[in-house]
CSV table of C-alpha atoms in Angstrom, one decimal:
chain,number,residue,atom,x,y,z
A,11,MET,CA,0.0,-0.1,0.0
A,12,SER,CA,1.3,3.4,-0.9
A,13,LEU,CA,1.5,6.5,1.3
A,14,SER,CA,-1.0,8.2,-1.0
A,15,ALA,CA,-3.5,5.4,-0.5
A,16,ASN,CA,-2.8,5.1,3.1
A,17,ILE,CA,-3.3,8.7,4.2
A,18,THR,CA,-7.0,9.4,4.3
A,19,GLN,CA,-7.3,11.6,7.4
A,20,THR,CA,-6.0,15.1,8.3
A,21,PRO,CA,-3.6,15.0,11.2
A,22,GLU,CA,-5.3,15.9,14.6
A,23,PHE,CA,-3.1,18.9,15.1
A,24,LEU,CA,-3.8,20.2,11.6
A,25,SER,CA,-7.6,19.9,12.0
A,26,LYS,CA,-7.4,21.8,15.2
A,27,GLN,CA,-5.2,24.5,13.5
A,28,LEU,CA,-7.7,24.9,10.7
A,29,VAL,CA,-10.8,25.4,12.8
A,30,GLU,CA,-9.0,27.8,15.1
A,31,SER,CA,-7.9,29.9,12.2
A,32,GLN,CA,-11.4,30.3,10.7
A,33,ALA,CA,-11.8,33.8,12.2
A,34,THR,CA,-8.5,35.0,10.6
A,35,LEU,CA,-9.7,34.5,7.0
A,36,LYS,CA,-9.4,37.7,4.9
A,37,ILE,CA,-10.8,38.1,1.4
A,38,TYR,CA,-10.1,40.9,-1.1
A,39,ASP,CA,-13.5,42.6,-2.0
A,40,SER,CA,-13.6,44.1,-5.3
A,41,MET,CA,-16.4,46.5,-4.1
A,42,THR,CA,-14.3,48.0,-1.3
A,43,THR,CA,-11.0,47.3,-3.0
A,44,ASP,CA,-9.6,46.1,0.3
A,45,LYS,CA,-8.9,42.8,2.1
A,46,ARG,CA,-11.6,42.4,4.8
A,47,LYS,CA,-12.1,40.0,7.6
A,48,PHE,CA,-14.6,37.3,6.3
A,49,GLU,CA,-17.8,37.4,8.3
A,50,PRO,CA,-20.6,35.2,6.8
A,51,LEU,CA,-24.1,36.5,7.1
A,52,GLN,CA,-25.0,33.2,8.9
A,53,ALA,CA,-22.4,31.9,11.4
A,54,GLY,CA,-20.7,28.8,10.0
A,55,LYS,CA,-22.3,29.0,6.6
A,56,VAL,CA,-21.3,30.4,3.4
A,57,GLY,CA,-23.4,31.1,0.2
A,58,MET,CA,-21.2,31.5,-2.9
A,59,TYR,CA,-22.5,32.2,-6.3
A,60,VAL,CA,-20.0,32.0,-9.3
A,61,CYS,CA,-21.0,33.0,-12.9
A,62,GLY,CA,-20.5,29.9,-15.1
A,63,MET,CA,-20.1,29.1,-18.6
A,64,THR,CA,-22.2,29.8,-21.7
A,65,VAL,CA,-22.4,26.4,-23.3
A,66,TYR,CA,-21.9,26.7,-27.0
A,67,ASP,CA,-18.2,25.5,-27.3
A,68,TYR,CA,-15.5,23.6,-25.4
A,69,CYS,CA,-14.2,25.4,-22.3
A,70,HIS,CA,-11.0,27.3,-22.8
A,71,ILE,CA,-8.0,27.8,-20.4
A,72,GLY,CA,-9.5,31.1,-19.0
A,73,HIS,CA,-12.5,29.0,-18.0
A,74,ALA,CA,-10.1,26.6,-16.4
A,75,ARG,CA,-8.7,29.3,-14.2
A,76,VAL,CA,-12.1,30.3,-12.9
A,77,MET,CA,-13.2,26.8,-12.3
A,78,VAL,CA,-10.0,25.9,-10.4
A,79,ALA,CA,-9.9,29.3,-8.4
A,80,PHE,CA,-13.4,28.8,-6.9
A,81,ASP,CA,-12.9,25.2,-6.5
A,82,VAL,CA,-10.1,25.9,-4.1
A,83,VAL,CA,-12.0,28.7,-2.4
A,84,SER,CA,-14.9,26.3,-1.7
A,85,ARG,CA,-12.5,23.6,-0.6
A,86,TRP,CA,-10.6,25.8,1.7
A,87,LEU,CA,-13.8,27.2,3.3
A,88,ARG,CA,-14.9,23.6,4.0
A,89,HIS,CA,-11.5,22.8,5.5
A,90,LEU,CA,-11.9,25.7,7.8
A,91,GLY,CA,-15.2,24.2,9.0
A,92,PHE,CA,-17.7,26.2,7.1
A,93,GLU,CA,-20.8,24.7,5.5
A,94,VAL,CA,-20.6,25.9,2.0
A,95,ASN,CA,-23.4,26.1,-0.6
A,96,TYR,CA,-21.5,26.7,-3.9
A,97,VAL,CA,-23.7,27.7,-6.8
A,98,ARG,CA,-22.4,28.0,-10.4
A,99,ASN,CA,-24.9,28.7,-13.1
A,100,ILE,CA,-25.1,27.5,-16.7
A,101,THR,CA,-26.2,29.9,-19.4
A,102,ASP,CA,-28.0,27.6,-21.9
A,103,ILE,CA,-29.9,30.2,-24.0
A,104,ASP,CA,-28.0,33.0,-25.5
A,105,ASP,CA,-27.3,34.7,-29.0
A,106,LYS,CA,-24.1,32.7,-29.4
A,107,ILE,CA,-25.8,29.4,-28.5
A,108,ILE,CA,-28.6,30.1,-31.1
A,109,ALA,CA,-26.1,31.1,-33.8
A,110,ARG,CA,-24.0,28.0,-33.2
A,111,ALA,CA,-26.9,25.7,-33.2
A,112,ASN,CA,-28.1,27.2,-36.6
A,113,GLU,CA,-24.6,27.0,-37.9
A,114,ASN,CA,-24.4,23.3,-36.9
A,115,GLY,CA,-27.9,22.6,-38.0
A,116,GLU,CA,-28.6,21.0,-34.7
A,117,GLU,CA,-31.3,21.5,-31.9
A,118,ILE,CA,-30.3,24.0,-29.3
A,119,GLY,CA,-31.0,21.5,-26.5
A,120,ASP,CA,-28.7,18.9,-28.2
A,121,LEU,CA,-26.0,21.5,-28.5
A,122,THR,CA,-26.1,22.6,-24.9
A,123,GLU,CA,-26.3,19.1,-23.5
A,124,ARG,CA,-23.2,18.1,-25.5
A,125,PHE,CA,-21.2,21.1,-24.2
A,126,ILE,CA,-22.4,20.8,-20.6
A,127,LYS,CA,-21.2,17.2,-20.6
A,128,ALA,CA,-17.9,18.2,-22.0
A,129,MET,CA,-17.6,21.0,-19.4
A,130,HIS,CA,-18.2,18.6,-16.6
A,131,GLU,CA,-15.6,16.2,-18.0
A,132,ASP,CA,-13.0,19.0,-18.2
A,133,ALA,CA,-13.8,20.2,-14.7
A,134,ALA,CA,-13.4,16.7,-13.4
A,135,ALA,CA,-10.1,16.2,-15.1
A,136,LEU,CA,-8.9,19.3,-13.5
A,137,GLY,CA,-9.8,18.0,-10.1
A,138,CYS,CA,-12.8,20.3,-9.5
A,139,ALA,CA,-15.6,19.2,-7.4
A,140,VAL,CA,-19.2,19.5,-8.6
A,141,PRO,CA,-20.9,22.7,-7.1
A,142,ASN,CA,-23.8,22.1,-4.9
A,143,SER,CA,-26.1,23.6,-7.5
A,144,GLU,CA,-25.9,24.3,-11.2
A,145,PRO,CA,-28.9,26.1,-12.1
A,146,ARG,CA,-29.7,26.4,-15.9
A,147,ALA,CA,-31.2,29.6,-17.3
A,148,THR,CA,-33.9,27.8,-19.3
A,149,GLN,CA,-35.2,26.2,-16.1
A,150,HIS,CA,-35.6,29.6,-14.3
A,151,ILE,CA,-37.6,31.6,-16.7
A,152,ASP,CA,-40.5,32.1,-14.2
A,153,GLU,CA,-38.0,33.6,-11.6
A,154,MET,CA,-36.7,36.0,-14.3
A,155,LEU,CA,-40.1,37.1,-15.3
A,156,GLN,CA,-41.1,37.7,-11.7
A,157,MET,CA,-38.0,39.9,-11.1
A,158,ILE,CA,-38.6,41.8,-14.3
A,159,ASP,CA,-42.2,42.4,-13.4
A,160,THR,CA,-41.1,43.7,-9.9
A,161,LEU,CA,-38.6,46.1,-11.5
A,162,GLU,CA,-41.2,47.4,-13.8
A,163,GLN,CA,-43.6,48.0,-10.9
A,164,LYS,CA,-40.9,49.9,-9.1
A,165,ASP,CA,-40.2,52.0,-12.2
A,166,HIS,CA,-36.8,50.6,-12.8
A,167,ALA,CA,-37.8,48.9,-16.0
A,168,TYR,CA,-39.9,49.8,-19.1
A,169,ALA,CA,-41.3,48.2,-22.1
A,170,ALA,CA,-40.0,49.7,-25.4
A,171,PRO,CA,-41.8,50.1,-28.6
A,172,ASN,CA,-39.8,47.3,-30.2
A,173,GLY,CA,-41.1,44.7,-27.7
A,174,ASP,CA,-38.0,44.5,-25.5
A,175,VAL,CA,-38.0,45.4,-21.8
A,176,TYR,CA,-35.1,47.5,-20.6
A,177,TYR,CA,-33.6,48.3,-17.3
A,178,ALA,CA,-33.3,52.2,-16.7
A,179,VAL,CA,-29.9,52.6,-15.2
A,180,GLU,CA,-30.5,56.3,-14.2
A,181,THR,CA,-33.2,55.0,-11.7
A,182,PHE,CA,-30.5,53.2,-9.7
A,183,GLU,CA,-28.4,55.6,-7.7
A,184,GLY,CA,-25.5,53.3,-7.0
A,185,TYR,CA,-25.0,52.3,-10.6
A,186,GLY,CA,-21.1,51.9,-11.2
A,187,LYS,CA,-20.2,51.4,-7.6
A,188,LEU,CA,-18.6,47.9,-8.2
A,189,SER,CA,-16.5,49.0,-11.3
A,190,LYS,CA,-15.9,52.5,-10.0
A,191,ARG,CA,-17.4,54.1,-13.0
A,192,LYS,CA,-19.8,57.0,-13.0
A,193,LEU,CA,-22.8,56.9,-15.3
A,194,GLU,CA,-22.3,60.6,-16.3
A,195,ASP,CA,-18.7,59.9,-17.2
A,196,LEU,CA,-19.7,56.8,-19.2
A,197,GLN,CA,-22.4,58.9,-21.0
A,198,ALA,CA,-19.9,61.7,-21.7
A,199,GLY,CA,-17.5,59.5,-23.3
A,200,SER,CA,-20.0,57.1,-24.9
A,201,ARG,CA,-19.7,55.8,-28.5
A,202,VAL,CA,-22.6,53.5,-28.0
A,203,ASP,CA,-24.9,53.5,-31.0
A,204,VAL,CA,-28.1,55.3,-30.3
A,205,ASP,CA,-31.0,52.9,-29.9
A,206,THR,CA,-34.1,55.0,-30.3
A,207,ASP,CA,-36.0,52.5,-28.2
A,208,LYS,CA,-33.8,53.0,-25.2
A,209,LYS,CA,-34.2,56.0,-22.9
A,210,ASN,CA,-30.5,56.0,-22.1
A,211,PRO,CA,-27.7,54.3,-24.3
A,212,PHE,CA,-26.6,52.3,-21.2
A,213,ASP,CA,-30.0,50.9,-20.5
A,214,PHE,CA,-29.7,47.1,-20.9
A,215,VAL,CA,-32.2,44.5,-22.0
A,216,LEU,CA,-34.1,42.4,-19.5
A,217,TRP,CA,-36.4,40.6,-21.8
A,218,LYS,CA,-35.8,40.3,-25.7
A,219,ALA,CA,-38.9,40.2,-27.9
A,220,ALA,CA,-39.2,37.0,-30.0
A,221,LYS,CA,-37.5,36.8,-33.3
A,222,LEU,CA,-38.5,34.4,-36.1
A,223,GLY,CA,-37.1,30.9,-35.6
A,224,GLU,CA,-35.7,31.7,-32.2
A,225,PRO,CA,-36.9,29.9,-28.9
A,226,GLN,CA,-39.4,31.8,-26.9
A,227,TRP,CA,-41.4,31.9,-23.7
A,228,ASP,CA,-44.7,33.6,-22.9
A,229,SER,CA,-44.6,36.7,-20.9
A,230,ASN,CA,-46.6,39.8,-19.9
A,231,TRP,CA,-44.7,41.7,-22.7
A,232,GLY,CA,-45.3,38.9,-25.4
A,233,GLY,CA,-43.2,36.1,-26.5
A,234,GLY,CA,-39.5,36.4,-26.0
A,235,ARG,CA,-36.5,35.2,-24.0
A,236,PRO,CA,-34.4,36.7,-21.1
A,237,GLY,CA,-31.5,38.9,-21.4
A,238,TRP,CA,-28.2,37.7,-20.1
A,239,HIS,CA,-27.8,39.8,-17.0
A,240,ILE,CA,-31.2,38.9,-15.5
A,241,GLU,CA,-30.3,35.3,-15.5
A,242,CYS,CA,-27.8,35.5,-12.7
A,243,SER,CA,-29.8,37.8,-10.6
A,244,ALA,CA,-32.8,35.5,-10.7
A,245,MET,CA,-30.8,32.3,-10.3
A,246,SER,CA,-28.6,33.5,-7.5
A,247,THR,CA,-31.4,35.0,-5.4
A,248,LYS,CA,-33.5,31.7,-5.9
A,249,CYS,CA,-30.7,29.5,-4.8
A,250,LEU,CA,-29.1,31.6,-2.0
A,251,GLY,CA,-31.5,34.4,-1.1
A,252,ASP,CA,-31.8,38.1,-1.5
A,253,SER,CA,-28.3,38.6,0.1
A,254,PHE,CA,-25.4,36.1,0.2
A,255,ASP,CA,-21.7,36.0,1.1
A,256,ILE,CA,-19.6,35.7,-2.1
A,257,HIS,CA,-20.2,36.4,-5.7
A,258,GLY,CA,-17.4,35.5,-8.1
A,259,GLY,CA,-16.4,35.3,-11.7
A,260,GLY,CA,-13.8,36.4,-14.2
A,261,HIS,CA,-12.4,39.9,-14.1
A,262,ASP,CA,-14.1,40.6,-17.5
A,263,LEU,CA,-17.4,40.3,-15.9
A,264,GLN,CA,-17.0,43.2,-13.5
A,265,PHE,CA,-18.5,45.6,-16.0
A,266,PRO,CA,-21.0,45.5,-17.3
A,267,HIS,CA,-22.4,42.1,-16.2
A,268,HIS,CA,-21.9,42.2,-12.5
A,269,GLU,CA,-22.7,45.9,-12.4
A,270,ASN,CA,-26.0,45.2,-14.0
A,271,GLU,CA,-26.6,42.3,-11.6
A,272,ILE,CA,-26.3,44.6,-8.7
A,273,ALA,CA,-28.6,47.2,-10.2
A,274,GLN,CA,-31.3,44.6,-11.0
A,275,SER,CA,-31.1,42.6,-7.7
A,276,GLU,CA,-30.8,45.6,-5.2
A,277,ALA,CA,-33.5,47.6,-7.1
A,278,ALA,CA,-35.8,44.5,-6.9
A,279,THR,CA,-35.1,43.3,-3.4
A,280,GLY,CA,-33.9,46.4,-1.5
A,281,CYS,CA,-31.1,44.4,0.0
A,282,THR,CA,-27.3,44.3,-0.4
A,283,TYR,CA,-26.8,41.8,-3.1
A,284,ALA,CA,-23.5,40.2,-2.3
A,285,ASN,CA,-21.2,40.9,0.8
A,286,ASN,CA,-18.0,40.0,-1.0
A,287,TRP,CA,-17.1,40.3,-4.7
A,288,MET,CA,-14.2,38.2,-6.0
A,289,HIS,CA,-12.8,38.4,-9.5
A,290,VAL,CA,-10.2,36.1,-11.2
A,291,GLY,CA,-7.5,37.8,-13.4
A,292,PHE,CA,-7.0,37.3,-17.1
A,293,ILE,CA,-4.9,34.6,-18.8
A,294,ASN,CA,-2.5,35.9,-21.4
A,295,VAL,CA,-0.9,33.7,-23.9
A,296,ASP,CA,2.8,34.4,-24.6
A,297,GLY,CA,2.2,38.0,-23.4
A,298,GLU,CA,-0.9,38.7,-25.4
A,299,LYS,CA,-4.6,38.6,-24.6
A,300,MET,CA,-6.0,35.2,-25.5
A,301,SER,CA,-8.4,35.5,-28.4
A,302,LYS,CA,-9.5,33.5,-31.3
A,303,SER,CA,-8.7,36.4,-33.7
A,304,LEU,CA,-5.0,36.3,-32.7
A,305,GLY,CA,-4.9,32.6,-33.1
A,306,ASN,CA,-3.6,32.0,-29.5
A,307,PHE,CA,-7.0,30.5,-28.2
A,308,PHE,CA,-6.6,27.1,-26.4
A,309,THR,CA,-9.4,24.9,-25.1
A,310,ILE,CA,-8.7,22.9,-21.9
A,311,ARG,CA,-8.7,19.7,-24.0
A,312,GLU,CA,-6.1,20.9,-26.3
A,313,VAL,CA,-3.8,21.7,-23.4
A,314,MET,CA,-4.5,18.4,-21.7
A,315,GLU,CA,-3.1,16.7,-24.9
A,316,LYS,CA,0.3,18.0,-24.1
A,317,PHE,CA,0.2,18.3,-20.3
A,318,HIS,CA,-1.1,16.3,-17.3
A,319,PRO,CA,-4.4,17.8,-16.0
A,320,GLU,CA,-3.0,18.2,-12.5
A,321,THR,CA,0.0,20.0,-14.0
A,322,ILE,CA,-2.5,22.6,-15.4
A,323,ARG,CA,-4.2,22.9,-12.0
A,324,PHE,CA,-0.8,23.3,-10.3
A,325,PHE,CA,0.1,26.0,-13.0
A,326,ILE,CA,-3.1,27.9,-12.3
A,327,LEU,CA,-2.6,27.7,-8.4
A,328,SER,CA,1.1,28.9,-8.8
A,329,SER,CA,-0.3,32.4,-9.4
A,330,HIS,CA,-2.6,34.4,-7.2
A,331,TYR,CA,-6.1,34.2,-8.4
A,332,ARG,CA,-6.4,38.0,-8.8
A,333,SER,CA,-3.2,38.4,-10.8
A,334,GLN,CA,-2.7,38.2,-14.6
A,335,VAL,CA,-1.1,35.0,-15.7
A,336,ASN,CA,1.0,34.3,-18.8
A,337,PHE,CA,0.2,31.0,-20.3
A,338,SER,CA,2.9,29.3,-22.3
A,339,ASP,CA,4.5,25.8,-22.8
A,340,ALA,CA,7.4,27.0,-20.8
A,341,ALA,CA,5.2,27.9,-17.8
A,342,LEU,CA,3.4,24.6,-18.0
A,343,LYS,CA,6.8,22.7,-18.1
A,344,GLU,CA,7.9,24.6,-15.0
A,345,ALA,CA,4.6,23.8,-13.3
A,346,HIS,CA,5.2,20.2,-14.2
A,347,SER,CA,8.6,20.2,-12.6
A,348,GLY,CA,7.3,21.7,-9.3
A,349,LEU,CA,4.5,19.3,-9.1
A,350,THR,CA,6.9,16.4,-9.9
A,351,ARG,CA,9.0,17.6,-6.8
A,352,VAL,CA,6.0,17.0,-4.6
A,353,TYR,CA,5.3,13.5,-5.9
A,354,GLN,CA,9.0,12.5,-5.8
A,355,THR,CA,9.1,13.6,-2.2
A,356,LEU,CA,5.9,11.4,-1.4
A,357,LYS,CA,7.5,8.5,-3.2
A,358,ALA,CA,10.8,8.8,-1.3
A,359,ALA,CA,9.0,8.8,1.9
A,360,GLU,CA,6.9,5.8,0.9
A,361,ALA,CA,10.1,3.9,0.2
A,362,VAL,CA,11.8,4.6,3.5
A,363,LEU,CA,8.6,3.9,5.6
A,364,GLU,CA,7.9,0.8,3.7
A,365,SER,CA,11.6,-0.4,4.3
A,366,ALA,CA,11.1,0.2,8.0
A,367,GLY,CA,7.9,-1.7,8.0
A,368,LYS,CA,6.0,1.4,9.1
A,369,LEU,CA,4.1,2.3,5.9
A,370,ASP,CA,0.8,0.9,7.1
A,371,GLU,CA,1.3,1.8,11.0
A,372,SER,CA,0.3,4.8,12.8
A,373,VAL,CA,3.5,6.1,14.5
A,374,GLU,CA,3.0,8.3,17.5
A,375,ALA,CA,5.2,11.4,17.2
A,376,SER,CA,6.5,13.4,20.1
A,377,THR,CA,5.2,16.7,21.1
A,378,GLU,CA,8.5,18.3,19.9
A,379,VAL,CA,8.1,16.8,16.4
A,380,VAL,CA,4.5,17.8,16.2
A,381,ASN,CA,5.4,21.4,17.2
A,382,GLU,CA,8.1,21.5,14.6
A,383,ILE,CA,5.9,20.2,11.8
A,384,SER,CA,3.0,22.2,12.8
A,385,GLY,CA,5.1,25.3,12.1
A,386,TYR,CA,4.8,24.5,8.3
A,387,SER,CA,1.0,24.0,8.5
A,388,ALA,CA,0.6,27.3,10.4
A,389,ASN,CA,2.5,29.1,7.6
A,390,PHE,CA,0.4,27.4,5.0
A,391,ILE,CA,-2.9,28.4,6.8
A,392,LYS,CA,-1.6,31.9,7.2
A,393,ALA,CA,-1.0,32.1,3.4
A,394,MET,CA,-4.4,30.7,2.4
A,395,ASN,CA,-6.3,32.8,5.0
A,396,ASP,CA,-4.7,35.9,3.3
A,397,ASP,CA,-7.1,35.9,0.4
A,398,PHE,CA,-6.3,32.5,-0.7
A,399,ASN,CA,-2.7,33.1,-1.5
A,400,THR,CA,-2.0,29.8,-3.2
A,401,PRO,CA,1.6,30.6,-4.5
A,402,GLN,CA,2.7,31.4,-1.0
A,403,ALA,CA,1.1,28.2,0.2
A,404,ILE,CA,2.8,26.3,-2.4
A,405,SER,CA,6.1,27.7,-1.4
A,406,VAL,CA,5.4,26.3,2.1
A,407,LEU,CA,4.7,23.0,0.5
A,408,PHE,CA,8.1,23.1,-1.2
A,409,SER,CA,9.7,24.0,2.1
A,410,LEU,CA,8.1,21.0,3.8
A,411,ALA,CA,9.0,18.8,0.9
A,412,LYS,CA,12.6,19.7,1.4
A,413,GLU,CA,12.3,18.6,5.0
A,414,VAL,CA,10.7,15.4,4.2
A,415,ASN,CA,13.4,14.6,1.6
A,416,LYS,CA,16.1,15.3,4.2
A,417,LEU,CA,14.4,13.1,6.7
A,418,ALA,CA,14.0,10.3,4.1
A,419,ARG,CA,17.8,10.4,3.5
A,420,GLU,CA,18.9,10.7,7.1
A,421,THR,CA,16.3,8.6,9.1
A,422,GLU,CA,17.9,5.8,11.1
A,423,ASN,CA,15.8,5.2,14.1
A,424,ASP,CA,12.2,5.0,15.3
A,425,GLN,CA,12.2,8.6,16.3
A,426,GLY,CA,13.3,9.6,12.9
A,427,ILE,CA,10.8,7.4,11.4
A,428,ALA,CA,8.0,9.0,13.5
A,429,LYS,CA,9.2,12.5,12.4
A,430,LEU,CA,9.3,11.4,8.7
A,431,GLN,CA,5.8,10.0,8.7
A,432,THR,CA,4.4,13.1,10.5
A,433,ALA,CA,6.0,15.4,8.0
A,434,ALA,CA,5.0,13.3,5.0
A,435,VAL,CA,1.5,12.9,6.2
A,436,THR,CA,1.2,16.7,6.9
A,437,LEU,CA,2.6,17.5,3.4
A,438,LYS,CA,0.0,15.3,1.8
A,439,ALA,CA,-2.8,16.7,4.0
A,440,LEU,CA,-1.9,20.3,3.2
A,441,ALA,CA,-1.7,19.5,-0.6
A,442,ALA,CA,-5.1,17.8,-0.3
A,443,THR,CA,-6.7,21.3,0.6
A,444,LEU,CA,-5.6,22.4,-2.9
A,445,ASN,CA,-6.4,19.0,-4.4
A,446,ILE,CA,-2.9,18.3,-5.6
A,447,GLY,CA,-0.6,15.4,-4.8
A,448,GLN,CA,-3.5,13.0,-4.1
A,449,VAL,CA,-2.9,10.2,-6.6
A,450,ASP,CA,-0.3,7.5,-6.3
A,451,PRO,CA,3.1,9.0,-7.0
A,452,THR,CA,4.1,6.3,-9.4
A,453,GLU,CA,0.9,6.8,-11.3
A,454,PHE,CA,1.5,10.5,-11.7
A,455,LEU,CA,5.3,10.3,-12.4
A,456,GLN,CA,4.8,7.7,-15.2
A,457,ALA,CA,1.6,9.1,-16.6
A,458,GLN,CA,1.6,9.2,-20.4
A,459,ILE,CA,0.2,12.3,-22.1
A,460,GLY,CA,-1.1,11.9,-25.6
A,461,ALA,CA,-0.7,8.8,-27.7
A,462,VAL,CA,2.3,6.4,-28.0
A,463,SER,CA,2.1,7.0,-31.8
A,464,GLU,CA,3.0,10.5,-31.3
A,465,GLY,CA,6.5,9.4,-30.2
A,466,GLN,CA,6.3,8.4,-26.6
A,467,MET,CA,7.5,5.0,-25.4
A,468,SER,CA,4.9,2.7,-23.9
A,469,ASP,CA,5.3,1.4,-20.3
A,470,GLU,CA,6.0,-2.0,-21.7
A,471,GLN,CA,8.8,-0.7,-23.9
A,472,ILE,CA,10.4,1.1,-20.9
A,473,ASP,CA,10.1,-1.9,-18.6
A,474,ALA,CA,11.7,-4.1,-21.2
A,475,LEU,CA,14.6,-1.8,-21.6
A,476,ILE,CA,15.0,-1.5,-17.8
A,477,GLN,CA,15.1,-5.3,-17.6
A,478,GLU,CA,17.7,-5.5,-20.4
A,479,ARG,CA,19.8,-2.9,-18.6
A,480,ILE,CA,19.6,-4.9,-15.3
A,481,GLU,CA,20.8,-7.9,-17.2
A,482,ALA,CA,23.6,-6.0,-18.9
A,483,LYS,CA,24.9,-4.7,-15.5
A,484,ALA,CA,24.6,-8.2,-14.1
A,485,ASN,CA,26.8,-9.4,-17.0
A,486,LYS,CA,29.2,-6.4,-16.5
A,487,ASN,CA,28.2,-5.1,-19.9
A,488,PHE,CA,28.4,-1.5,-18.6
A,489,ALA,CA,28.6,0.0,-22.1
A,490,ARG,CA,25.2,-1.5,-23.1
A,491,ALA,CA,23.6,-0.4,-19.7
A,492,ASP,CA,24.8,3.2,-20.3
A,493,GLU,CA,23.4,3.1,-23.9
A,494,ILE,CA,20.0,2.1,-22.5
A,495,ARG,CA,20.0,4.9,-20.0
A,496,ASP,CA,20.9,7.3,-22.7
A,497,LEU,CA,18.3,6.0,-25.0
A,498,LEU,CA,15.6,6.4,-22.4
A,499,GLN,CA,16.8,9.9,-21.6
A,500,GLN,CA,16.5,10.8,-25.2
A,501,ASN,CA,12.8,9.6,-24.9
A,502,ASN,CA,12.3,11.8,-21.8
A,503,ILE,CA,12.5,8.9,-19.4
A,504,GLU,CA,14.5,9.5,-16.2
A,505,LEU,CA,15.9,6.4,-14.4
A,506,GLU,CA,16.3,6.2,-10.5
A,507,ASP,CA,18.4,3.5,-9.1
A,508,GLY,CA,17.7,3.0,-5.4
A,509,LYS,CA,17.8,0.3,-2.7
A,510,GLN,CA,14.4,-1.0,-3.9
A,511,GLY,CA,15.7,-1.4,-7.4
A,512,THR,CA,15.3,0.9,-10.5
A,513,THR,CA,12.2,3.1,-11.0
A,514,TRP,CA,11.4,5.6,-13.7
A,515,ARG,CA,9.5,8.7,-14.5
A,516,ARG,CA,8.6,10.7,-17.6
A,517,ILE,CA,10.2,14.2,-17.8
């Protein structure tokens, strides 16, 4: 049994540290532009809404960053002892969806189901847990109509001659408070085309009048379908109430989408919409903004053809969620090297503990050992409670991995074994809060990316060459043994000779 399979519980001292640190969590709030102590509306419980995907194509690497960032947020909150209700919506009716379905000659429902399935597959590959709820726009039309009706009754919305229903931005005094934009400044510098059906160029559509051949629902204003912004307001309040703790999404959604959500929701309910706003930074590709027009647009699936999914997750976590990130092959290779260090450390610890006959035993560590190792976990928790500072937390993991490697090399007695096991168990438990380092080390280190036909040696070919090398060394044919090692290195296979024999990993 491997260390990875054997460790299923968080060390007692770490569990205590996590619970005791709950009150020290600070989150950067985009509304106040400051880190604030996190105080949920209801003690011990967190309601979190994240804007999800519009399902007309495969998810791209920018989507991956949002998925992973809020997956880590929800996991960390749960590790601190909060009961989390994580809601991430699915937009399954939209101009782009209609256009793509027409382009493909397929039913809208078939298109959206296909890409929802693909989205779930990609998220699972990246190690993201399924949110508590994934409300779909088409399943909440009644809630949207009710909110639009409320806004109209409160004179925040109006029906236009063209059959659309618009939100009147001038009726909401706080419009622009999230993005720090003043409506009068926007109007002064506006190049928005004048829509004669709008009272203000920045009024936005709540309900779109039906067009020939498009899906539609009945309403007080005639057949039509919802605008994009109203979807999230209706679904978030339906799932989490008029006010909730955290609203998140990509930085590109801050204006106008989230600004419009605030205007709709707070005008309709009279309540503060979300207590904390979190926005994930952009991903650039080789220094340029990712876009299809520039030809630097990559889907998650395309990236997974070249890199292990956990490497992609580790790459994303190696930067703070609010920062801009530069995506490149070099950056992914660096991330793979870093994650490999963690797995090699766990593998080395396994080998020593197994050799000592302690791999499957619970070894009691002294108070002195616990105090020493708990210093690493304290630093890890401090980093994560500082607005989910994953790069700093990963730095702590590397420091602890260095200690584990040192212990694995120098351990000679029961006391050393106890310290090694405590350190290794803690390393894996801390990594678990980020959902990295949890598979069997050998499985990760030998994972094959892409097809053998693309040039990679198969496991069977590698094992056969290693066996030939063993026989060559036994026959003192060291020249042939060196040739085999060189051949394997040329094929990105690194050999590791140890007391337990020869092992290998892909590099």
